[in-house]
mmCIF file of C-alpha atoms in Angstrom:
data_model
loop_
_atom_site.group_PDB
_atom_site.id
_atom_site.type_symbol
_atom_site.label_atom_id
_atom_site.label_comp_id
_atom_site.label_asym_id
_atom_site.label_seq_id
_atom_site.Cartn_x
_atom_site.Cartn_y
_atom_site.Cartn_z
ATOM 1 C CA UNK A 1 0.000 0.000 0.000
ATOM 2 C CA UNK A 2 1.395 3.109 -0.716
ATOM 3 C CA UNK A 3 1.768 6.584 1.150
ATOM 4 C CA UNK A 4 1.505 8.743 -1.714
ATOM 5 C CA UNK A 5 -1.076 11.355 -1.617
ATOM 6 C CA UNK A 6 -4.157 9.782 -3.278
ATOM 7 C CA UNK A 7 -5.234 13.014 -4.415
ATOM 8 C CA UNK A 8 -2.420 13.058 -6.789
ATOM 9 C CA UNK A 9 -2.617 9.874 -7.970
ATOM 10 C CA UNK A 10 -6.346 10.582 -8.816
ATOM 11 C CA UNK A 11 -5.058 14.237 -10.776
ATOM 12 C CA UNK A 12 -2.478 11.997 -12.782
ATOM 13 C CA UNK A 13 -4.871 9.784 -13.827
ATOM 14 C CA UNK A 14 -7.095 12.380 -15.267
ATOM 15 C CA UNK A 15 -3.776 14.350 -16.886
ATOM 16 C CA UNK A 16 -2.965 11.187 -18.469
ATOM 17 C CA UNK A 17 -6.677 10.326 -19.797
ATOM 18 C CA UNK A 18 -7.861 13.891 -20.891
ATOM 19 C CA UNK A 19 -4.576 16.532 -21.233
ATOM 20 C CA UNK A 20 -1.589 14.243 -22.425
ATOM 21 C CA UNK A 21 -3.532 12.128 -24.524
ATOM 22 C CA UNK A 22 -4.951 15.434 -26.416
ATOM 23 C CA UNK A 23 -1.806 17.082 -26.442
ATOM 24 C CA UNK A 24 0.287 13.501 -26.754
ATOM 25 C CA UNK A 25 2.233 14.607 -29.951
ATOM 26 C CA UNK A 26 3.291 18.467 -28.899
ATOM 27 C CA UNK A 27 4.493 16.123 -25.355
ATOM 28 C CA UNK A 28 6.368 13.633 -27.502
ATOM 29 C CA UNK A 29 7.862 16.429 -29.787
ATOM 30 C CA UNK A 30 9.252 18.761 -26.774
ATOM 31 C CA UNK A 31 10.895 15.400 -25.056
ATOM 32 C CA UNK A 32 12.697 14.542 -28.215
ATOM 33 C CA UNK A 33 13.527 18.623 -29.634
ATOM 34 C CA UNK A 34 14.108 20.146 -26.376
ATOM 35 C CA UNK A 35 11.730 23.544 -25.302
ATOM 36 C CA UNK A 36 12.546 26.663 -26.489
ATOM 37 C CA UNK A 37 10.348 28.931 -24.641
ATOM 38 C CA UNK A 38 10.328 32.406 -25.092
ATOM 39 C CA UNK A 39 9.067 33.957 -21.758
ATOM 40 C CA UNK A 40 10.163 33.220 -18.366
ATOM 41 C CA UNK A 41 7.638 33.894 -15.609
ATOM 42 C CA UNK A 42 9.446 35.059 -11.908
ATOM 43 C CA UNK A 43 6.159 33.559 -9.822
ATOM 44 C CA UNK A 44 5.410 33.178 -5.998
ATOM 45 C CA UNK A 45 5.538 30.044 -4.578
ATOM 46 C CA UNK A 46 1.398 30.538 -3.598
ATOM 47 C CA UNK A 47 -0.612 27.569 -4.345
ATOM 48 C CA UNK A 48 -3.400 30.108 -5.822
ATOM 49 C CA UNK A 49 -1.267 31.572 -8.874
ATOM 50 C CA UNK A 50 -0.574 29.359 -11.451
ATOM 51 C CA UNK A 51 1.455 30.908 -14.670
ATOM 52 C CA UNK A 52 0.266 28.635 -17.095
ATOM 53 C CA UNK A 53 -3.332 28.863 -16.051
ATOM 54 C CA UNK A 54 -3.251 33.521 -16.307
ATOM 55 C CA UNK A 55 -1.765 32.886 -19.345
ATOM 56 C CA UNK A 56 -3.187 30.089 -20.943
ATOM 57 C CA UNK A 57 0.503 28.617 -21.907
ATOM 58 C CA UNK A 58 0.809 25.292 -23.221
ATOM 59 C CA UNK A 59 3.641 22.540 -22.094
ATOM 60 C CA UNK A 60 6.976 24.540 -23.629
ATOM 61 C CA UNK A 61 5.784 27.757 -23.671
ATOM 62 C CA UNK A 62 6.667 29.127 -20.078
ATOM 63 C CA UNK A 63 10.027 28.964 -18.352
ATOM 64 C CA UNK A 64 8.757 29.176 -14.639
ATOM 65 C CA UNK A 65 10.548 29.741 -11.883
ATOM 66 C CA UNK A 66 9.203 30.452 -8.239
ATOM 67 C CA UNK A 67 9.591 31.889 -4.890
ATOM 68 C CA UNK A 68 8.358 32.886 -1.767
ATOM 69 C CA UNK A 69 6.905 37.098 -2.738
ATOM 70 C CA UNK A 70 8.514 36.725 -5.957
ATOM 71 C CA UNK A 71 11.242 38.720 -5.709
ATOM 72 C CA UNK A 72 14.697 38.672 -7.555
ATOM 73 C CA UNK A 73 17.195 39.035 -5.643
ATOM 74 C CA UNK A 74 20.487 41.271 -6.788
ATOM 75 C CA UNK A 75 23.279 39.913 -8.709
ATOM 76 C CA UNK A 76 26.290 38.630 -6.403
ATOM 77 C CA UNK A 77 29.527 38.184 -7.821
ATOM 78 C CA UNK A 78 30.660 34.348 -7.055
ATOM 79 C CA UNK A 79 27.215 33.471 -7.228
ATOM 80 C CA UNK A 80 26.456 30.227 -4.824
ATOM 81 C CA UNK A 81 23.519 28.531 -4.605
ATOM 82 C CA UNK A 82 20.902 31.043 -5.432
ATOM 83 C CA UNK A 83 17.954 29.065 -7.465
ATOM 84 C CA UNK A 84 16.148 31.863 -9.079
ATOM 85 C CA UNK A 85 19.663 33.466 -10.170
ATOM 86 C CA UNK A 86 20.560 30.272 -11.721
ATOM 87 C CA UNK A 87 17.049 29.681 -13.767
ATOM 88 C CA UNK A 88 17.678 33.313 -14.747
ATOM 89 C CA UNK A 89 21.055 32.895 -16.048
ATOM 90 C CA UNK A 90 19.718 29.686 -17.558
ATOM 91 C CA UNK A 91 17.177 30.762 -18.938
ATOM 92 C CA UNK A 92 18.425 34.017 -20.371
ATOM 93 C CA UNK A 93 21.714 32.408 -21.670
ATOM 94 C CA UNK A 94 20.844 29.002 -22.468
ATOM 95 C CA UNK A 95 17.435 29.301 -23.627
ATOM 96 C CA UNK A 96 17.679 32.685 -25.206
ATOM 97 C CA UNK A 97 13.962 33.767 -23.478
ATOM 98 C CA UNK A 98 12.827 37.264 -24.974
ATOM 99 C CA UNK A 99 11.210 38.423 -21.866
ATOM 100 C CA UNK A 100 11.555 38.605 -18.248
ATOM 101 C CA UNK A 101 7.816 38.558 -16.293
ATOM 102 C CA UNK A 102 7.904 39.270 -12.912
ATOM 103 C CA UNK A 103 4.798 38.721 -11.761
ATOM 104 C CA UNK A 104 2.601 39.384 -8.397
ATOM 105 C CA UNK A 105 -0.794 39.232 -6.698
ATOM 106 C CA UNK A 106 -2.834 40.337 -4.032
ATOM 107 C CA UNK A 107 -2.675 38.919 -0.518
ATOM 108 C CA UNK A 108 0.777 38.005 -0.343
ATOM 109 C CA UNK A 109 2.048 35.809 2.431
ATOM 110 C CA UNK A 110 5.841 37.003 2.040
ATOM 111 C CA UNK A 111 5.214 40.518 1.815
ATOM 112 C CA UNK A 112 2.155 40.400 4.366
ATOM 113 C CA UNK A 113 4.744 38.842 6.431
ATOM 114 C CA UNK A 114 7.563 41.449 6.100
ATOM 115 C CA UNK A 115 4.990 44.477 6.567
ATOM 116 C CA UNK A 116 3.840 41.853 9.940
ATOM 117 C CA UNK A 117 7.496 41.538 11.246
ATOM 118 C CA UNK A 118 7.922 45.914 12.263
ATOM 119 C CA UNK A 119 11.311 45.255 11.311
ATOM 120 C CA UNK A 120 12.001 41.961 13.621
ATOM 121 C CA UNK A 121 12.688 39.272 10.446
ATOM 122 C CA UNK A 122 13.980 36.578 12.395
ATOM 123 C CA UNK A 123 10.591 35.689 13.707
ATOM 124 C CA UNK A 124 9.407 35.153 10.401
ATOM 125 C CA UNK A 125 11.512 31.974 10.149
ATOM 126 C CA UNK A 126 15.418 31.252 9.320
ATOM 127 C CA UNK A 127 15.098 30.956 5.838
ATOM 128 C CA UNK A 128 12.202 33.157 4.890
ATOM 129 C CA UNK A 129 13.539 35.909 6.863
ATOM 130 C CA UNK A 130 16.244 36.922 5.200
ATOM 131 C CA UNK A 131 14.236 36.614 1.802
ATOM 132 C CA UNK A 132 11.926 38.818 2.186
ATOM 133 C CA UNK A 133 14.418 41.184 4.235
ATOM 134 C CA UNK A 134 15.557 42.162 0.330
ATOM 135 C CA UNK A 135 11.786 43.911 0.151
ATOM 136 C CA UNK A 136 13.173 46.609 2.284
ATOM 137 C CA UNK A 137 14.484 48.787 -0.373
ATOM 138 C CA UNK A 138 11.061 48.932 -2.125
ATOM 139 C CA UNK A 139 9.748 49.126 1.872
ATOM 140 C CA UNK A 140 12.083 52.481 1.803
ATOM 141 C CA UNK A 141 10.881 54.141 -1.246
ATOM 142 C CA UNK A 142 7.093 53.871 -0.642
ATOM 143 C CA UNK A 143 8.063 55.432 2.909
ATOM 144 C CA UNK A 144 9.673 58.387 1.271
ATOM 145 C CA UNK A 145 6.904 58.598 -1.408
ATOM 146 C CA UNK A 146 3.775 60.797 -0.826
ATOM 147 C CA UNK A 147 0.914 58.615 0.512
ATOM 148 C CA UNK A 148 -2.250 58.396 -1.066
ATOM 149 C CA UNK A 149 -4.808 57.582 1.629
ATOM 150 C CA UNK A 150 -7.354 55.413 -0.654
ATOM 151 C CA UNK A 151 -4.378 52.790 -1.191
ATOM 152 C CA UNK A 152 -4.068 49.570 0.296
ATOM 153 C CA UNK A 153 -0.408 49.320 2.201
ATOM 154 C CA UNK A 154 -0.625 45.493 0.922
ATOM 155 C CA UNK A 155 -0.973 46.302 -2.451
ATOM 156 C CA UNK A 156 1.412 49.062 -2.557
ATOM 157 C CA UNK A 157 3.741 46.874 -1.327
ATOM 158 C CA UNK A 158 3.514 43.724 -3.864
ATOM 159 C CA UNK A 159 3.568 46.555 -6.315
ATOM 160 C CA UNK A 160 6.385 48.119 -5.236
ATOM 161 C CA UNK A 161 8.168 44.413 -4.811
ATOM 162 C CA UNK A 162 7.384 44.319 -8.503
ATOM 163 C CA UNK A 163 9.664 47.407 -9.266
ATOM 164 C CA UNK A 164 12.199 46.565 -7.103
ATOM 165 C CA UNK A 165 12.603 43.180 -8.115
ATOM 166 C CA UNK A 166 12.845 44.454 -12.271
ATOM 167 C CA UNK A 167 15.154 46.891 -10.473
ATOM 168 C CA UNK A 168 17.322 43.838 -9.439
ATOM 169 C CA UNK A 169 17.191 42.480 -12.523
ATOM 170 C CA UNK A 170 19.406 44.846 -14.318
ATOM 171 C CA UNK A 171 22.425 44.445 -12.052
ATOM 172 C CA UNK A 172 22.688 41.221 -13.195
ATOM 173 C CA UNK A 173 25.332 41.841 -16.480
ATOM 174 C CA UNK A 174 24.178 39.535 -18.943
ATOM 175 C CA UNK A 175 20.427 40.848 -18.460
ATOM 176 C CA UNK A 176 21.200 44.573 -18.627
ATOM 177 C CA UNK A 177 23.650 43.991 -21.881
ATOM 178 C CA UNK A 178 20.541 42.186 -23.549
ATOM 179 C CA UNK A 179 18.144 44.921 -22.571
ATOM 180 C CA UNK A 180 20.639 47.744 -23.594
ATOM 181 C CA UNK A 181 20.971 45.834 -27.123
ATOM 182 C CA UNK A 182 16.853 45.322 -27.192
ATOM 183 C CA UNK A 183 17.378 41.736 -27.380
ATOM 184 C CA UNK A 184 15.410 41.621 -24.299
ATOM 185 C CA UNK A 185 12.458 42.877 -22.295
ATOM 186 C CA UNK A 186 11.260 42.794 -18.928
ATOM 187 C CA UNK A 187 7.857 43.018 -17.596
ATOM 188 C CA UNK A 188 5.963 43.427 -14.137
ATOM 189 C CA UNK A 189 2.574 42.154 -13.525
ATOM 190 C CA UNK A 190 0.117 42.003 -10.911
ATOM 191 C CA UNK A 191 -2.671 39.129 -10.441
ATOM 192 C CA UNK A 192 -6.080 39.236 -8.520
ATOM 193 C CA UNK A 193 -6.509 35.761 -7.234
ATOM 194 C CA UNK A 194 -10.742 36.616 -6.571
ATOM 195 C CA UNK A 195 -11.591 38.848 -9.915
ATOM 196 C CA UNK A 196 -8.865 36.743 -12.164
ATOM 197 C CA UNK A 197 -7.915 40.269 -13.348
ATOM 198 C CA UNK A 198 -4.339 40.934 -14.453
ATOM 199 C CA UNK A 199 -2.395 44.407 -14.142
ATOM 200 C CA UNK A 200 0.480 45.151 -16.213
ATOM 201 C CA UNK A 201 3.090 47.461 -15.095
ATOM 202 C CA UNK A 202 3.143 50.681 -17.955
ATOM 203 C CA UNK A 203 7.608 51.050 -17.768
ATOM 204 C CA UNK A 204 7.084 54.921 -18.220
ATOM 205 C CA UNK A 205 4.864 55.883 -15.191
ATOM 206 C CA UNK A 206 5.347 52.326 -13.455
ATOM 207 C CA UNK A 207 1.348 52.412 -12.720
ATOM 208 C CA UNK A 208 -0.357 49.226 -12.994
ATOM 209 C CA UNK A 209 -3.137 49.334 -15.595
ATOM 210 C CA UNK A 210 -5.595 46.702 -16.486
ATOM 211 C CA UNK A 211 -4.707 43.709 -19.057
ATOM 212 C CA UNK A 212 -7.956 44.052 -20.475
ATOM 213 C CA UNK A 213 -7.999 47.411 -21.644
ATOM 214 C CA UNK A 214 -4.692 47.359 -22.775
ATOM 215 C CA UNK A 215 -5.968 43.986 -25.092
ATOM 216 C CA UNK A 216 -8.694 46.271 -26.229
ATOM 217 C CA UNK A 217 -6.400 48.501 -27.298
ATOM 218 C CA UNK A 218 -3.945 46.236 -29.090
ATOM 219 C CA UNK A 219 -6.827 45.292 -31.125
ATOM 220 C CA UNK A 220 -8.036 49.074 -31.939
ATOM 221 C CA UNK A 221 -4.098 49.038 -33.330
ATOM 222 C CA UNK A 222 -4.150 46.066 -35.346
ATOM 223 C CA UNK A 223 -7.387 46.800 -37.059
ATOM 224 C CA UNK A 224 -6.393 50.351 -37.607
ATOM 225 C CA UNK A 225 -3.462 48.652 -39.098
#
């Protein structure tokens, strides 16, 4: 008798009978050609936000990588045994992705957490501590930044954990020379677990505006066009 979860074992049987037997070829295909993905997704670790479900990405189509608040944390010289560092520089110079997505969502344990802690980290735990400690800098900047009363200190915060993590990303060399050269782009975004509504972070004015109307208006272009 085994000890594995049974709920799994049930959710692999269904996978098997409805999802790989539609998409058996496209499975078969990527285990013989390799993927070649062209987006990576910087995701929390939450159970409620899946990548491929928001964006409706097939097997091969998402390089995914997650954490605990989503962050990125600065480039180190040396390196060590940082995982998201390594699926970046994996993914940026092995796979050759063509854009960087760092994306959040509302009620965030790690940054709940960190704005929970008033400064004491190592309560938070001995590892998750000094994880989230790297949201101080965006922590800093919303403190010096004129407060607008109707906003939510949550949400400020996993949007300002956005920013500062596509901050990070451009201290590490090989992501900043691929930007510079426009051989790469990177994104922030911002997910609603109860509406299912997606924000996307506009790079000139770094407010988050809504995926839909920025679909409606990629459509206005490309019939205009």
């Amino acid at each position: 008798m085994t000890d594995f979860p049974k709920e799994l074992l049930t959710g692999y049987g269904l996978y098997k009978e409805r999802i790989y037997r539609q998409f058996e070829e496209e499975y078969q295909n990527l285990a013989i050609y390799g993927q070649e993905p062209e987006v990576m997704v910087i995701s929390c670790c939450d159970s409620r936000v899946t990548p491929e479900g928001i964006f409706h990405a097939q097997p091969g189509e998402l390089f995914v990588v997650r954490n605990v608040a989503n962050l990125v944390p600065p480039f180190i010289q040396g390196g060590g045994t940082h995982g998201t560092s390594a699926a970046l520089e994996y993914a940026v110079t092995g796979l050759k992705v063509k854009h960087l997505v760092v994306l959040g969502h509302c009620k965030c344990g790690g940054v709940q957490a960190f704005r929970e802690s008033n400064g004491k980290l190592s309560k938070t735990g001995q590892f998750v501590g000094p994880w989230i400690k790297m949201l101080e800098p965006a922590a800093i900047t919303l403190a010096c930044t004129p407060v607008d009363k109707h906003e939510d200190p949550q949400l400020a915060l996993e949007y300002a954990g956005i920013r500062q993590s596509l901050k990070n990303l451009m201290t590490f060399p090989f992501i900043e020379k691929l930007v510079t050269q426009g051989n790469l782009d990177i994104h922030g975004a911002w997910f609603d677990i109860g509406s299912g509504s997606l924000r996307v972070m506009n790079k000139e004015t770094e407010i988050f505006e809504d995926a839909q109307d920025l679909r409606a208006r990629l459509k206005e272009q490309e019939t205009e066009d």
